[in-house]
XYZ file of C-alpha atoms in Angstrom:
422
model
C 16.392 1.985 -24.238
C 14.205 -0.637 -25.222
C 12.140 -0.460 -28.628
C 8.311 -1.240 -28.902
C 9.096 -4.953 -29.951
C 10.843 -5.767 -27.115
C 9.753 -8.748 -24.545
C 9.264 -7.468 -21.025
C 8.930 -9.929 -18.186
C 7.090 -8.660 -14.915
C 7.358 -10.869 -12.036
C 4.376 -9.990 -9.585
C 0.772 -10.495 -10.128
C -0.655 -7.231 -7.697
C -1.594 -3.936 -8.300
C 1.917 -3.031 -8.574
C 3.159 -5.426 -11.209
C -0.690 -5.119 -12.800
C 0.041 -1.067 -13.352
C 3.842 -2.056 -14.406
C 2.050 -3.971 -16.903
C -0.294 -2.165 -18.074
C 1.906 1.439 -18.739
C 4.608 -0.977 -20.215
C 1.980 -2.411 -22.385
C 0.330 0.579 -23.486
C 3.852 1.912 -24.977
C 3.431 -1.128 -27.271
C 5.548 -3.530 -25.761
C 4.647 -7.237 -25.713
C 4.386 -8.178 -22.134
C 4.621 -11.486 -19.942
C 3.209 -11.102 -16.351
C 4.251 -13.985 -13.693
C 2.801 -14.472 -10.634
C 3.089 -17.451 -7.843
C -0.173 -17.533 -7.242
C -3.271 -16.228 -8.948
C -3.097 -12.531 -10.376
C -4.492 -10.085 -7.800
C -4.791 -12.670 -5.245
C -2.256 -11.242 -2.454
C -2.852 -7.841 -0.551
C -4.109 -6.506 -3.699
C -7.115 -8.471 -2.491
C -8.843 -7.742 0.468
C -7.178 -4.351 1.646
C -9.178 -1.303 2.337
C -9.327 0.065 -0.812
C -8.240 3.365 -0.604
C -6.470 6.137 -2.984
C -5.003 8.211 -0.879
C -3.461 11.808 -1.347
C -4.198 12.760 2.151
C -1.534 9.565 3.441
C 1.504 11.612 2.309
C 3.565 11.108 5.820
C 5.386 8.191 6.330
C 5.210 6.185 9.728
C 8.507 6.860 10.374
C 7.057 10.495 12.468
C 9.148 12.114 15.544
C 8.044 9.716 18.543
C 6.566 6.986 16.470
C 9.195 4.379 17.192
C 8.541 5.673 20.982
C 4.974 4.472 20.445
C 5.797 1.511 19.159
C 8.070 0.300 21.564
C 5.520 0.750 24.151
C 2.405 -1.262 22.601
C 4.540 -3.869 19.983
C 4.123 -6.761 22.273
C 0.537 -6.277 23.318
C -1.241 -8.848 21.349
C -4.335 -5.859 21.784
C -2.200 -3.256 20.197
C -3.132 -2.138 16.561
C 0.699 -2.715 16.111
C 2.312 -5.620 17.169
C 5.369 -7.639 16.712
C 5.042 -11.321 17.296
C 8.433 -12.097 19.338
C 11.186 -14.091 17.974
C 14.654 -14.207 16.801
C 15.233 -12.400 13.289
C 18.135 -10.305 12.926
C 16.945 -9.251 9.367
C 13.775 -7.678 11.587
C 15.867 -5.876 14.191
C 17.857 -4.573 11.873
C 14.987 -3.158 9.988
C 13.217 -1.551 13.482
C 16.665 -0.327 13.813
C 16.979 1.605 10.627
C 13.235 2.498 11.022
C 13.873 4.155 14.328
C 16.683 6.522 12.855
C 14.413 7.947 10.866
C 12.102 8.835 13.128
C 12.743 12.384 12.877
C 11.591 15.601 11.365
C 14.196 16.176 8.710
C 13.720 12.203 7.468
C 9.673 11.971 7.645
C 9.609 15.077 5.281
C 12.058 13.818 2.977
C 9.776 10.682 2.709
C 6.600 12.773 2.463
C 8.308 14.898 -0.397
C 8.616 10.958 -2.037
C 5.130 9.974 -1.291
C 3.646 12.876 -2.751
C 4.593 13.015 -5.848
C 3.448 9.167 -6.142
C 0.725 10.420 -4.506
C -0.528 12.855 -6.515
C 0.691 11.359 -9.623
C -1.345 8.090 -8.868
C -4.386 10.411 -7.888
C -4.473 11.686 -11.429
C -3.861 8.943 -13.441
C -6.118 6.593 -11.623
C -9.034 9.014 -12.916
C -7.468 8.757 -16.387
C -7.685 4.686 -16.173
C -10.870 4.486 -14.340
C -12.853 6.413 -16.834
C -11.308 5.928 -19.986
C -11.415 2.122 -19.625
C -14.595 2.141 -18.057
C -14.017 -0.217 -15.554
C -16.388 -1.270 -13.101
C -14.488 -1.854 -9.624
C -17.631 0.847 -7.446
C -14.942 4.090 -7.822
C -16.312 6.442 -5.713
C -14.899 9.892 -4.800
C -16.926 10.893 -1.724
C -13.500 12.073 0.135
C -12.206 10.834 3.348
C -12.663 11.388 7.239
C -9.868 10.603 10.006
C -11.903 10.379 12.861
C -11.256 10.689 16.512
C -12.908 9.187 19.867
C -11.067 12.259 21.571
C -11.814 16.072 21.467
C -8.300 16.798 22.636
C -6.764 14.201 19.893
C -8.821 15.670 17.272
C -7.640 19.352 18.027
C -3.952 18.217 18.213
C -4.465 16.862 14.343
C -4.292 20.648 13.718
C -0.822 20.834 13.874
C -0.310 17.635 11.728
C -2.821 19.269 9.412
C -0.776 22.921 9.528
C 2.326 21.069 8.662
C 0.993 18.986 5.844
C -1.060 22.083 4.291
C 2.543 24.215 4.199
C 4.948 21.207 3.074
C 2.960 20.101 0.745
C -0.625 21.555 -0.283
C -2.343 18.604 1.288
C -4.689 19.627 4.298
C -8.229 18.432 5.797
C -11.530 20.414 6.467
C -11.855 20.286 10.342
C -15.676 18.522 11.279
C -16.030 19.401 15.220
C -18.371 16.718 16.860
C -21.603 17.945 16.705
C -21.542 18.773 12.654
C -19.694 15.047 12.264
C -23.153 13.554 13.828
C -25.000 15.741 10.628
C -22.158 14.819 8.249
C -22.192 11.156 9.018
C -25.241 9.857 10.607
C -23.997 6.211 11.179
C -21.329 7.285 13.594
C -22.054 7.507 17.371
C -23.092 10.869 19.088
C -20.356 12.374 21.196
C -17.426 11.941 19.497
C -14.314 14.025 19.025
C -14.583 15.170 15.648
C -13.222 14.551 12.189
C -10.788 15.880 9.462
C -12.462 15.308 6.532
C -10.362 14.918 2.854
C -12.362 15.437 0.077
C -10.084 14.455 -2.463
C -9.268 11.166 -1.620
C -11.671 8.288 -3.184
C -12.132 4.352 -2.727
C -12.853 0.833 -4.906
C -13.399 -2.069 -4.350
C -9.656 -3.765 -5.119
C -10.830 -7.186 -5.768
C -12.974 -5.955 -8.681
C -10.295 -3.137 -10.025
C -8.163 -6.520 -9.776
C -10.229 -8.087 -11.988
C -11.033 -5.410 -14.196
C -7.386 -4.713 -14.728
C -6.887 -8.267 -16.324
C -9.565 -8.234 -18.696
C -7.821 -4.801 -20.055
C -4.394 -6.212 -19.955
C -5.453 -9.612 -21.490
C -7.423 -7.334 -24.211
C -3.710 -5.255 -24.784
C -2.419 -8.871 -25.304
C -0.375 -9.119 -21.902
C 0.089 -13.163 -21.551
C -0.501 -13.408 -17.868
C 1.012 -17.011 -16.607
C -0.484 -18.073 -12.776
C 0.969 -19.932 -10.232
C 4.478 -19.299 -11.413
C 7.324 -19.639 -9.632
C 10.379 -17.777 -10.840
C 13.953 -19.112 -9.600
C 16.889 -17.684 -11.333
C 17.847 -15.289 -14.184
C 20.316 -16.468 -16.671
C 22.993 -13.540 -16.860
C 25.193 -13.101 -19.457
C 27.566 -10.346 -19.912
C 25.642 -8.137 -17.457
C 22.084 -9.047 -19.293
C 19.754 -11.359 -18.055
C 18.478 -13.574 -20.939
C 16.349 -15.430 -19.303
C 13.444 -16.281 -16.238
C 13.558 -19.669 -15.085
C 10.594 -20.246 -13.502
C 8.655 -23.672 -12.482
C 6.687 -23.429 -16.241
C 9.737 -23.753 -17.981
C 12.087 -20.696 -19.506
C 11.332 -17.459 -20.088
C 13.140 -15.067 -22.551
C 13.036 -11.490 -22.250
C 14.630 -8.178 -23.364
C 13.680 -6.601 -19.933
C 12.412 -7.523 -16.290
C 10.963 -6.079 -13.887
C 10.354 -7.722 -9.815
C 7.214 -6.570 -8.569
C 7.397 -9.114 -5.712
C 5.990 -7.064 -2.856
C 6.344 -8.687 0.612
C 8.153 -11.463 -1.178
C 11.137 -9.392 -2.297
C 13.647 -10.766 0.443
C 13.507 -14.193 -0.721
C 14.737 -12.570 -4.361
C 17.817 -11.152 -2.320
C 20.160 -13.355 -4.575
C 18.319 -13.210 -7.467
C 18.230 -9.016 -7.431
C 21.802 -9.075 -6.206
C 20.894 -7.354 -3.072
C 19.593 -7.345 0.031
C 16.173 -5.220 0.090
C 15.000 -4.446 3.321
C 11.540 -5.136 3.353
C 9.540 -6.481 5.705
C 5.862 -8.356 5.570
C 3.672 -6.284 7.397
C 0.372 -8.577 7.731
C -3.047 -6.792 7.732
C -6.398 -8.139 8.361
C -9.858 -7.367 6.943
C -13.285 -8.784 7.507
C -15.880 -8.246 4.653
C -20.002 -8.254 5.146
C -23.497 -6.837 3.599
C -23.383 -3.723 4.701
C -25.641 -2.707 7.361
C -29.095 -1.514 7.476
C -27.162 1.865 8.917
C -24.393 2.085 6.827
C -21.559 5.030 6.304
C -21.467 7.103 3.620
C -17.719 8.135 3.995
C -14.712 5.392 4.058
C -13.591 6.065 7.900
C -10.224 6.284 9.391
C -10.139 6.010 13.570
C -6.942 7.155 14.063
C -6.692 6.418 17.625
C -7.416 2.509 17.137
C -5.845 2.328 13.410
C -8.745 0.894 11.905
C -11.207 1.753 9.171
C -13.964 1.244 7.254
C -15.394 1.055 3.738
C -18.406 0.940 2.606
C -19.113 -0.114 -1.001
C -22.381 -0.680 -3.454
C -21.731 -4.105 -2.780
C -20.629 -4.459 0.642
C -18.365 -3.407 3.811
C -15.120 -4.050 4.656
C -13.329 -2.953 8.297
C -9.820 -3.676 8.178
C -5.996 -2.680 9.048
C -3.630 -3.361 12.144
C -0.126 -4.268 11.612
C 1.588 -7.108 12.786
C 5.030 -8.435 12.069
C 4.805 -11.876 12.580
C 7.360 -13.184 9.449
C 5.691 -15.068 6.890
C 3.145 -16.669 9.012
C 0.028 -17.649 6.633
C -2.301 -18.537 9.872
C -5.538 -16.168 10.324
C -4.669 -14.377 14.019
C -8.652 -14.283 15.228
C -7.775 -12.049 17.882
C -5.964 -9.591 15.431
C -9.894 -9.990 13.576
C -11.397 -8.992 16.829
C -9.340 -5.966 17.772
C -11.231 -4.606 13.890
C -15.106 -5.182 15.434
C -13.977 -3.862 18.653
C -12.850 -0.954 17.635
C -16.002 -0.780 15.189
C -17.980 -0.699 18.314
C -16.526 2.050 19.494
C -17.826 4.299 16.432
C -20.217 3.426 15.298
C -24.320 2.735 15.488
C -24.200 -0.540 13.425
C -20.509 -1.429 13.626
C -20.992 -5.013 11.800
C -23.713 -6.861 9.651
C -23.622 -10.945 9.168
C -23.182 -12.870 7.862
C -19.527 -12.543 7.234
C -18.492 -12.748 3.954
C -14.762 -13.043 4.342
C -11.823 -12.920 6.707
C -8.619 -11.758 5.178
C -4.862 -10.771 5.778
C -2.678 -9.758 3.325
C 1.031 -8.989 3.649
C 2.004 -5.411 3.137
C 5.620 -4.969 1.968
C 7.074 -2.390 4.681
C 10.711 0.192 3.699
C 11.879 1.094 7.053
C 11.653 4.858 5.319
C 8.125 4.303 3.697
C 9.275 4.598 0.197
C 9.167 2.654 -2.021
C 12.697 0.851 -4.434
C 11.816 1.937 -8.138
C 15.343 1.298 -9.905
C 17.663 -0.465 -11.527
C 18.508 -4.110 -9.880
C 22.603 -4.371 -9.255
C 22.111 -7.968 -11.183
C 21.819 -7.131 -14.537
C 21.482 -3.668 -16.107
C 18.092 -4.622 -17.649
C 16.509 -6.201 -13.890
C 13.933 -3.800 -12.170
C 12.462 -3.590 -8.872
C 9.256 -1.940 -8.285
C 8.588 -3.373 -4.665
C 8.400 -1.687 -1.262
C 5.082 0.172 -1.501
C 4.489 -0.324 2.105
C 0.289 0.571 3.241
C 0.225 2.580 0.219
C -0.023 0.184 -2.733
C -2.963 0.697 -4.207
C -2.409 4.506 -4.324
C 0.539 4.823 -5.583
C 0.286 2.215 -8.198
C -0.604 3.703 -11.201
C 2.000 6.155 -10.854
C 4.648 3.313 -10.397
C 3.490 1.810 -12.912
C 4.139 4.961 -15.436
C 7.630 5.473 -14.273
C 8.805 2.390 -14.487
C 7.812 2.397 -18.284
C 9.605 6.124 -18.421
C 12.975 4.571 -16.771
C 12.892 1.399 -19.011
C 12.054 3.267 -22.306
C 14.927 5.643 -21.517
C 12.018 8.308 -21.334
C 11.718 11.647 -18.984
C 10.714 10.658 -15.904
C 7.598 12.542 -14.968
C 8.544 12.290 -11.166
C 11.894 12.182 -9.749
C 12.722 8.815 -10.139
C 16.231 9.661 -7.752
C 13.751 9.131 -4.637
C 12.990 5.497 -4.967
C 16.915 4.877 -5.569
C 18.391 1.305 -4.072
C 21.514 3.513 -3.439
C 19.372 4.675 -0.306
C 20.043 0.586 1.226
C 24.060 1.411 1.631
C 23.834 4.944 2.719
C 25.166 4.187 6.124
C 21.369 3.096 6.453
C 20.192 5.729 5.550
C-alpha cells in the first residue's frame, strides 16, 4: 500500500495514463506523467469521441473471425490487414479467433461493462465538477443501417444485450429516422437509437485534462522516452528515460499501442496489437446531424460538434506504419455518401490516424507487471479508450492504494496471457 507522499511515475501521455493520473493524484499522491511525445497527442487525439455504454460486446462475436477472413485483404474493406510476415500478428488473429464464440464474447462483455458503466458515471462526475470545456454533449447515440433486413436482425443483438446486461436500444424504423434525423438520406433501413451514450470533442477534454492535472501539481514531462527500470530486490527504484532518472515509489505503463516494445521492460509479452484508425475533421455542414452516427454496415461514423465534424473509424493492421493510407481516408467519405444529404463540408481541417491498442479478447490488462511488484499496466483498451478511461483510471488508484476495488479488478488479470491462450 502506498501512503499519500509517495512518488508515482505514469508512463503514457493519453486518456488512459491522463485518468491514471488524475484518480492517483486526487488521493494526494505527487505524480510524474511521461510521455514520448506530446501529452494527448496519440489516438487520444483525433478519434471519434465517443462514451460509450451501448459498445459493451467485444469484436471477438460468433462468426466475426469468419467475416474477417473474407474482407481482411481488400484494401476497400472497413477491416483490413496489410500482408506481411509477423508471427507476433498471427498469433494474435489466432488467439482472437478462439474466442470467437458465445461463451467468450459474454465473458468479455461482462468485463466491458462494468468499465463501461463505471466510466459512464464518473465521466459526468469529472465533466461537471471540473467544469471543463471539451463540447460534452449527451444527445444519445444511433447505429444506423442502409438495410431494412440488417436493421431488423439488430433485434436479436439488441434482445441479447438488454437480458445479459441491461443495455438495449430504442428501435427507429425508416420513416420516423427521416423525422428523427433530418440530415440522413430518405429510404434507409432504420436505426437503434441509445440515449445514454454521449460525445466530446477528445482533443479539447485532452487539453482540459492537463490544465486540471497541472493545477493538482502533476509534473507532466513531454517527449520522454523511458528505457529501463532499475530493479532491486523485486522493486523498481527507478525510470530511466532519455531526460535523465526518474525515482519513484510506484509505476504505472499506460503505453497503449506501444506496449509490445515494453515486453522486456514489463517482463512479459502483452499481446497487443496497433490497430490504426483514420479520421478526417471539417466545418460542419450547412445540413449537419444532430446525433453522433454509427453505420454499422460500412463501420464508420460521424460526429458532429459545436465546433466542427469529424467522420472516422476503419481498422487496419498494418504494424507500426506512421504513413497516412489516402485510400483508407476515402473508404470514410464514401461511405458518408451513402447516408447522408451533406456527407462532407471543406475545407478539411485535418486528416488523422491514430493507433488503437487491440487484446485479442477486447479487454483490457489492469494489473500487476511480473517485473517488479510495484510496475503497473493499464494498456489494452482496444476502440474503447476514451470510455472506459475514467474508470481505469479509478481502479488503478484502488489496486495501488491497497483499496476495495469498486469493479472486479480479477477481469483485466495478465494471468489471462498464459491461460493456454485463453
Amino acid at each position: 500500500m502506498t501512503q499519500d507522499s509517495d512518488q508515482i511515475v505514469v508512463i503514457g501521455g493519453g486518456v488512459i495514463g491522463g485518468m491514471c493520473a488524475w484518480y492517483l493524484a486526487k488521493s494526494g499522491r505527487q505524480i510524474t506523467l511521461v510521455d514520448r511525445g506530446r501529452f494527448g497527442g496519440g489516438c487520444s487525439h483525433g478519434n471519434c469521441g465517443y462514451i460509450s455504454p451501448s459498445h459493451v460486446l467485444p469484436l471477438t462475436t460468433p462468426g466475426g473471425m469468419q467475416k474477417a477472413l473474407r474482407s481482411m485483404l481488400r484494401g476497400d474493406s472497413p477491416f483490413y490487414i496489410k500482408p506481411r510476415w509477423s508471427p507476433a500478428l498471427w498469433r494474435w488473429l489466432w488467439n482472437f479467433a478462439r474466442r470467437c464464440n458465445q461463451r467468450d464474447m459474454l465473458a468479455a462483455a461482462a468485463g466491458l461493462h462494468h468499465l463501461l458503466q463505471s466510466s459512464k458515471e464518473l465521466y459526468r462526475e469529472l465533466i461537471t465538477g471540473e467544469k471543463l470545456n471539451c463540447e460534452w454533449q449527451q444527445v444519445g447515440l444511433l447505429f444506423v443501417y442502409q438495410d431494412e433486413h440488417e436493421f431488423h436482425e439488430f433485434e436479436k443483438t439488441n434482445a441479447l444485450t438488454e437480458k445479459q446486461f441491461g443495455v438495449f436500444g430504442r428501435p427507429v424504423d425508416g420513416r420516423a429516422l427521416e423525422a428523427m434525423e433530418p440530415a440522413l438520406v430518405s429510404g434507409l433501413g432504420g436505426a437503434w437509437y441509445y440515449p445514454d451514450d454521449s460525445h466530446l470533442r477528445p482533443d479539447l477534454l485532452m487539453s482540459e485534462l492537463k490544465r486540471i492535472l497541472l493545477g493538482r501539481g502533476v509534473r507532466i514531462v513531454e517527449n520522454c522516452h523511458c528505457d529501463q527500470f532499475i530493479v532491486e530486490g523485486g522493486v523498481a527504484k527507478t525510470a530511466k528515460t532519455s531526460q535523465g532518472e526518474i525515482s519513484g515509489d510506484c509505476f504505472v505503463a499506460a503505453t497503449g499501442a506501444w506496449t509490445p516494445q515494453w515486453n522486456q521492460l514489463l517482463g512479459c509479452r502483452v499481446p497487443i496489437q496497433p490497430g490504426k484508425g483514420y479520421s478526417i475533421t471539417m466545418p460542419r455542414p450547412s445540413i449537419c446531424p444532430t446525433y453522433p452516427l454509427i453505420f454499422e454496415q460500412h463501420r464508420v461514423a460521424i460526429t458532429p460538434l459545436p465546433s466542427c465534424y469529424r467522420i472516422g473509424s476503419t481498422m487496419e493492421f498494418a504494424g507500426y506504419d506512421s504513413s497516412l493510407n489516402e485510400r483508407r481516408l476515402k473508404l470514410l467519405t464514401s461511405a458518408a455518401r451513402l447516408y447522408l444529404r451533406e456527407p462532407f463540408c471543406e475545407p478539411v481541417l485535418e486528416k488523422w490516424y491514430g493507433w488503437r491498442p487491440m487484446t485479442w479478447d477486447s479487454l483490457p490488462f489492469i494489473d500487476r507487471a511480473p517485473i517488479a511488484n510495484n510496475v503497473w499496466i493499464a494498456a489494452g483498451h482496444n476502440m474503447l479508450g476514451l470510455s472506459t478511461a475514467t474508470g481505469t483510471g479509478k481502479l488503478i488508484a484502488e489496486l495501488i492504494g491497497g483499496e476495495p476495488p469498486h469493479i472486479d479488478a480479477r477481469q483485466y488479470s495478465l494471468s489471462r496471457i498464459n491461460r493456454g491462450g485463453r
